[in-house]
Amino acid sequence: MIASEEPHAPGYDVRIVALRIGDSDYRVRALSDRRQFADPDGEAERAGISSALWPLFGQIWPAGVVLADAASMLPVEGRRILEFGCGLALSSLVLQRRGADITASDHHPLVADFLRHNAALNGLPGIPYRDAPWIEENPGLGRFDLLLGGDVLYERDHVPLLAGFLQRHAAPVAEILITDPGRGHANALGRALASQGFSVTEERLRFGVEDAPPYRGRLLRYRRGIG
């Protein structure tokens, strides 16, 4: 991963990060650090996003890189795919390059702008984006065959919200992939999804160069109606 500075953006500083995902190279505009904050019109405040949480969407997280690596190898033909809590949407960029039917979703007011910029930065067509808070119904979003999220189990309170979101938007036959760095909430989500008919398998993976076995990070695969 190589970072280079980009000209100052209004209200916050950004950088360009170069990554190798699968067999392809990507350049991604990200926030320069976790101290950035700009909410001149109060959009983030109305969305319930505090100044401490505001910059998290714009970081390159190890879990997001692990998820994007997995997305580079997934079967995609004939599948309607959603990346939820997408942040910088690395997996969506990877899947768009592969020609998948991908929609990205989040609830941060700047995600759509960063997604447009990063798709263009990588020579990709625009990626459909939906503002989709987990607490709301989002009736126009529909159902998906494959749903992906990276480091989305950030707090215990997120588990029932995410479980409800997945119940509304996972097709009867569906697969859900979540990368979890070990925040301690995956078992609660597993129980919630088991009540919806999903079974789970997990793979322990290295989430960073500092990780040593046994790894805490996991790639969780939930499947319903899939042999």
CSV table of C-alpha atoms in Angstrom, one decimal:
chain,number,residue,atom,x,y,z
A,1,MET,CA,0.0,0.0,0.0
A,2,ILE,CA,1.5,3.4,-1.1
A,3,ALA,CA,0.0,6.7,-0.2
A,4,SER,CA,0.5,10.1,-1.9
A,5,GLU,CA,-1.0,13.4,-1.1
A,6,GLU,CA,-3.7,15.0,-3.2
A,7,PRO,CA,-4.6,18.7,-3.4
A,8,HIS,CA,-6.6,19.9,-0.5
A,9,ALA,CA,-10.3,19.3,-0.6
A,10,PRO,CA,-12.7,21.8,0.9
A,11,GLY,CA,-12.9,21.3,4.7
A,12,TYR,CA,-10.8,18.2,4.9
A,13,ASP,CA,-7.5,16.8,3.6
A,14,VAL,CA,-7.3,13.7,1.4
A,15,ARG,CA,-4.6,11.5,-0.1
A,16,ILE,CA,-4.4,8.9,-2.8
A,17,VAL,CA,-3.7,5.3,-1.7
A,18,ALA,CA,-2.4,2.7,-4.2
A,19,LEU,CA,-3.4,-0.9,-3.5
A,20,ARG,CA,-3.0,-4.3,-5.2
A,21,ILE,CA,-6.2,-6.3,-5.0
A,22,GLY,CA,-6.2,-9.7,-6.7
A,23,ASP,CA,-4.5,-9.2,-10.0
A,24,SER,CA,-5.3,-5.5,-10.4
A,25,ASP,CA,-4.0,-2.2,-9.1
A,26,TYR,CA,-6.3,0.5,-7.7
A,27,ARG,CA,-5.9,4.1,-6.7
A,28,VAL,CA,-8.3,5.3,-4.0
A,29,ARG,CA,-8.9,8.8,-2.6
A,30,ALA,CA,-9.1,8.5,1.2
A,31,LEU,CA,-9.0,11.0,4.1
A,32,SER,CA,-5.5,11.8,5.1
A,33,ASP,CA,-6.0,10.7,8.7
A,34,ARG,CA,-8.7,10.1,11.4
A,35,ARG,CA,-8.6,13.7,12.6
A,36,GLN,CA,-10.5,15.1,9.6
A,37,PHE,CA,-14.0,16.6,10.0
A,38,ALA,CA,-16.2,18.9,8.0
A,39,ASP,CA,-20.0,19.1,8.3
A,40,PRO,CA,-20.8,22.7,7.2
A,41,ASP,CA,-24.4,22.0,6.4
A,42,GLY,CA,-25.1,19.7,9.3
A,43,GLU,CA,-25.8,16.6,7.1
A,44,ALA,CA,-23.7,14.3,9.3
A,45,GLU,CA,-25.3,15.6,12.5
A,46,ARG,CA,-28.8,15.0,11.1
A,47,ALA,CA,-27.7,11.4,10.1
A,48,GLY,CA,-26.5,10.8,13.7
A,49,ILE,CA,-22.8,10.8,12.8
A,50,SER,CA,-20.6,12.5,15.5
A,51,SER,CA,-17.4,14.3,14.8
A,52,ALA,CA,-15.4,11.3,16.2
A,53,LEU,CA,-17.2,8.9,13.9
A,54,TRP,CA,-17.2,11.2,10.8
A,55,PRO,CA,-13.7,10.3,9.4
A,56,LEU,CA,-14.1,6.5,9.7
A,57,PHE,CA,-15.8,6.1,6.3
A,58,GLY,CA,-12.8,7.6,4.6
A,59,GLN,CA,-10.1,5.2,5.9
A,60,ILE,CA,-8.5,2.2,4.3
A,61,TRP,CA,-9.3,-0.5,6.9
A,62,PRO,CA,-7.6,-3.9,6.9
A,63,ALA,CA,-11.0,-5.6,7.0
A,64,GLY,CA,-12.0,-3.7,3.8
A,65,VAL,CA,-8.8,-4.9,2.0
A,66,VAL,CA,-9.5,-8.5,3.1
A,67,LEU,CA,-13.1,-8.2,1.9
A,68,ALA,CA,-12.0,-6.8,-1.4
A,69,ASP,CA,-9.5,-9.7,-1.9
A,70,ALA,CA,-12.4,-12.1,-1.3
A,71,ALA,CA,-14.6,-10.2,-3.8
A,72,SER,CA,-11.9,-10.6,-6.4
A,73,MET,CA,-12.4,-14.3,-6.4
A,74,LEU,CA,-16.2,-14.7,-5.8
A,75,PRO,CA,-18.5,-16.1,-8.5
A,76,VAL,CA,-20.5,-13.1,-9.7
A,77,GLU,CA,-22.4,-14.1,-12.8
A,78,GLY,CA,-26.2,-13.8,-12.4
A,79,ARG,CA,-25.9,-12.5,-8.9
A,80,ARG,CA,-27.3,-9.2,-7.6
A,81,ILE,CA,-24.7,-7.9,-5.2
A,82,LEU,CA,-24.8,-5.3,-2.4
A,83,GLU,CA,-21.9,-3.9,-0.4
A,84,PHE,CA,-23.4,-2.5,2.8
A,85,GLY,CA,-21.6,0.0,5.1
A,86,CYS,CA,-19.3,0.4,2.2
A,87,GLY,CA,-17.2,3.4,3.3
A,88,LEU,CA,-14.6,3.7,0.5
A,89,ALA,CA,-16.2,0.7,-1.2
A,90,LEU,CA,-13.1,-1.2,-2.2
A,91,SER,CA,-15.1,-4.3,-2.8
A,92,SER,CA,-17.6,-2.4,-5.0
A,93,LEU,CA,-14.7,-1.1,-7.2
A,94,VAL,CA,-13.3,-4.6,-7.5
A,95,LEU,CA,-16.7,-6.1,-8.4
A,96,GLN,CA,-17.4,-3.3,-10.9
A,97,ARG,CA,-14.1,-4.0,-12.7
A,98,ARG,CA,-15.2,-7.7,-12.9
A,99,GLY,CA,-18.5,-6.7,-14.5
A,100,ALA,CA,-20.7,-7.6,-11.6
A,101,ASP,CA,-24.2,-6.3,-10.8
A,102,ILE,CA,-23.0,-4.3,-7.8
A,103,THR,CA,-24.8,-1.7,-5.7
A,104,ALA,CA,-22.9,0.1,-2.8
A,105,SER,CA,-24.7,1.5,0.2
A,106,ASP,CA,-23.9,3.5,3.4
A,107,HIS,CA,-25.3,6.4,5.4
A,108,HIS,CA,-22.4,8.9,5.4
A,109,PRO,CA,-23.2,12.0,3.4
A,110,LEU,CA,-19.8,12.0,1.6
A,111,VAL,CA,-19.7,8.3,0.5
A,112,ALA,CA,-21.5,8.9,-2.8
A,113,ASP,CA,-19.0,11.7,-3.8
A,114,PHE,CA,-15.9,9.6,-2.9
A,115,LEU,CA,-17.4,6.6,-4.7
A,116,ARG,CA,-17.9,8.6,-7.9
A,117,HIS,CA,-14.4,10.0,-7.7
A,118,ASN,CA,-12.8,6.7,-7.0
A,119,ALA,CA,-14.7,4.9,-9.8
A,120,ALA,CA,-13.5,7.6,-12.3
A,121,LEU,CA,-9.9,7.5,-10.8
A,122,ASN,CA,-9.8,3.8,-11.8
A,123,GLY,CA,-11.4,4.2,-15.2
A,124,LEU,CA,-14.6,2.4,-14.1
A,125,PRO,CA,-18.2,3.2,-14.9
A,126,GLY,CA,-20.2,4.8,-12.1
A,127,ILE,CA,-21.4,2.4,-9.4
A,128,PRO,CA,-25.0,2.6,-8.3
A,129,TYR,CA,-25.2,4.0,-4.7
A,130,ARG,CA,-28.0,4.0,-2.2
A,131,ASP,CA,-28.2,5.8,1.1
A,132,ALA,CA,-29.4,3.0,3.2
A,133,PRO,CA,-29.5,3.4,7.0
A,134,TRP,CA,-29.9,0.0,8.8
A,135,ILE,CA,-32.6,1.4,11.1
A,136,GLU,CA,-35.0,2.3,8.2
A,137,GLU,CA,-37.0,0.2,5.8
A,138,ASN,CA,-35.4,1.3,2.5
A,139,PRO,CA,-38.3,-0.3,0.5
A,140,GLY,CA,-36.8,0.6,-2.9
A,141,LEU,CA,-33.5,-1.2,-2.3
A,142,GLY,CA,-34.8,-4.7,-2.9
A,143,ARG,CA,-33.2,-8.0,-2.3
A,144,PHE,CA,-29.8,-9.4,-3.2
A,145,ASP,CA,-28.2,-12.8,-3.8
A,146,LEU,CA,-24.8,-11.7,-2.3
A,147,LEU,CA,-24.2,-9.1,0.4
A,148,LEU,CA,-20.8,-8.0,1.7
A,149,GLY,CA,-19.6,-5.9,4.6
A,150,GLY,CA,-16.2,-5.1,6.0
A,151,ASP,CA,-15.8,-4.4,9.8
A,152,VAL,CA,-19.5,-3.6,10.2
A,153,LEU,CA,-19.9,-5.1,13.7
A,154,TYR,CA,-18.3,-2.0,15.3
A,155,GLU,CA,-20.6,-1.9,18.3
A,156,ARG,CA,-22.9,-4.3,20.1
A,157,ASP,CA,-25.9,-2.1,19.3
A,158,HIS,CA,-25.2,-2.6,15.6
A,159,VAL,CA,-26.0,-6.3,15.7
A,160,PRO,CA,-29.8,-6.2,15.8
A,161,LEU,CA,-29.9,-3.3,13.3
A,162,LEU,CA,-27.7,-5.2,10.9
A,163,ALA,CA,-29.6,-8.4,11.3
A,164,GLY,CA,-32.9,-6.6,10.5
A,165,PHE,CA,-31.3,-4.9,7.5
A,166,LEU,CA,-30.1,-8.3,6.2
A,167,GLN,CA,-33.4,-9.9,6.8
A,168,ARG,CA,-35.1,-7.3,4.6
A,169,HIS,CA,-32.6,-7.3,1.8
A,170,ALA,CA,-31.2,-10.9,1.5
A,171,ALA,CA,-32.9,-13.0,-1.1
A,172,PRO,CA,-34.4,-16.4,0.0
A,173,VAL,CA,-31.3,-18.0,-1.5
A,174,ALA,CA,-28.4,-15.8,-0.4
A,175,GLU,CA,-24.8,-15.5,0.7
A,176,ILE,CA,-23.5,-12.9,3.1
A,177,LEU,CA,-19.7,-12.2,3.6
A,178,ILE,CA,-18.5,-10.2,6.5
A,179,THR,CA,-14.9,-9.5,7.5
A,180,ASP,CA,-14.5,-9.0,11.3
A,181,PRO,CA,-11.2,-8.0,12.9
A,182,GLY,CA,-12.3,-9.6,16.2
A,183,ARG,CA,-14.5,-6.9,17.9
A,184,GLY,CA,-16.5,-9.6,19.7
A,185,HIS,CA,-19.9,-9.2,18.2
A,186,ALA,CA,-19.8,-11.8,15.4
A,187,ASN,CA,-21.4,-14.6,17.6
A,188,ALA,CA,-24.4,-12.5,18.3
A,189,LEU,CA,-24.9,-11.8,14.6
A,190,GLY,CA,-24.5,-15.5,13.9
A,191,ARG,CA,-27.3,-16.3,16.3
A,192,ALA,CA,-29.5,-13.7,14.7
A,193,LEU,CA,-28.9,-14.9,11.2
A,194,ALA,CA,-29.3,-18.6,12.2
A,195,SER,CA,-32.9,-17.7,13.2
A,196,GLN,CA,-33.3,-16.5,9.6
A,197,GLY,CA,-32.1,-19.8,8.2
A,198,PHE,CA,-28.4,-19.0,7.6
A,199,SER,CA,-25.5,-21.3,8.4
A,200,VAL,CA,-22.0,-19.9,9.0
A,201,THR,CA,-18.5,-20.9,8.2
A,202,GLU,CA,-15.4,-18.9,9.1
A,203,GLU,CA,-11.8,-18.6,8.0
A,204,ARG,CA,-9.1,-17.0,10.2
A,205,LEU,CA,-7.0,-14.6,8.2
A,206,ARG,CA,-4.2,-12.1,8.7
A,207,PHE,CA,-5.7,-8.6,8.8
A,208,GLY,CA,-2.3,-6.7,8.8
A,209,VAL,CA,1.4,-7.2,8.8
A,210,GLU,CA,1.5,-7.0,12.6
A,211,ASP,CA,-0.9,-10.0,13.0
A,212,ALA,CA,0.5,-13.3,14.3
A,213,PRO,CA,-1.2,-16.7,14.5
A,214,PRO,CA,-3.7,-17.5,15.9
A,215,TYR,CA,-5.4,-14.7,14.0
A,216,ARG,CA,-8.3,-12.8,15.5
A,217,GLY,CA,-9.6,-11.6,12.2
A,218,ARG,CA,-12.2,-13.7,10.4
A,219,LEU,CA,-13.9,-14.0,7.1
A,220,LEU,CA,-17.5,-15.0,7.9
A,221,ARG,CA,-19.7,-16.7,5.3
A,222,TYR,CA,-23.4,-17.0,6.0
A,223,ARG,CA,-25.4,-19.1,3.5
A,224,ARG,CA,-29.1,-19.8,3.1
A,225,GLY,CA,-30.4,-22.2,0.5
A,226,ILE,CA,-27.0,-22.8,-1.0
A,227,GLY,CA,-25.5,-26.3,-1.0
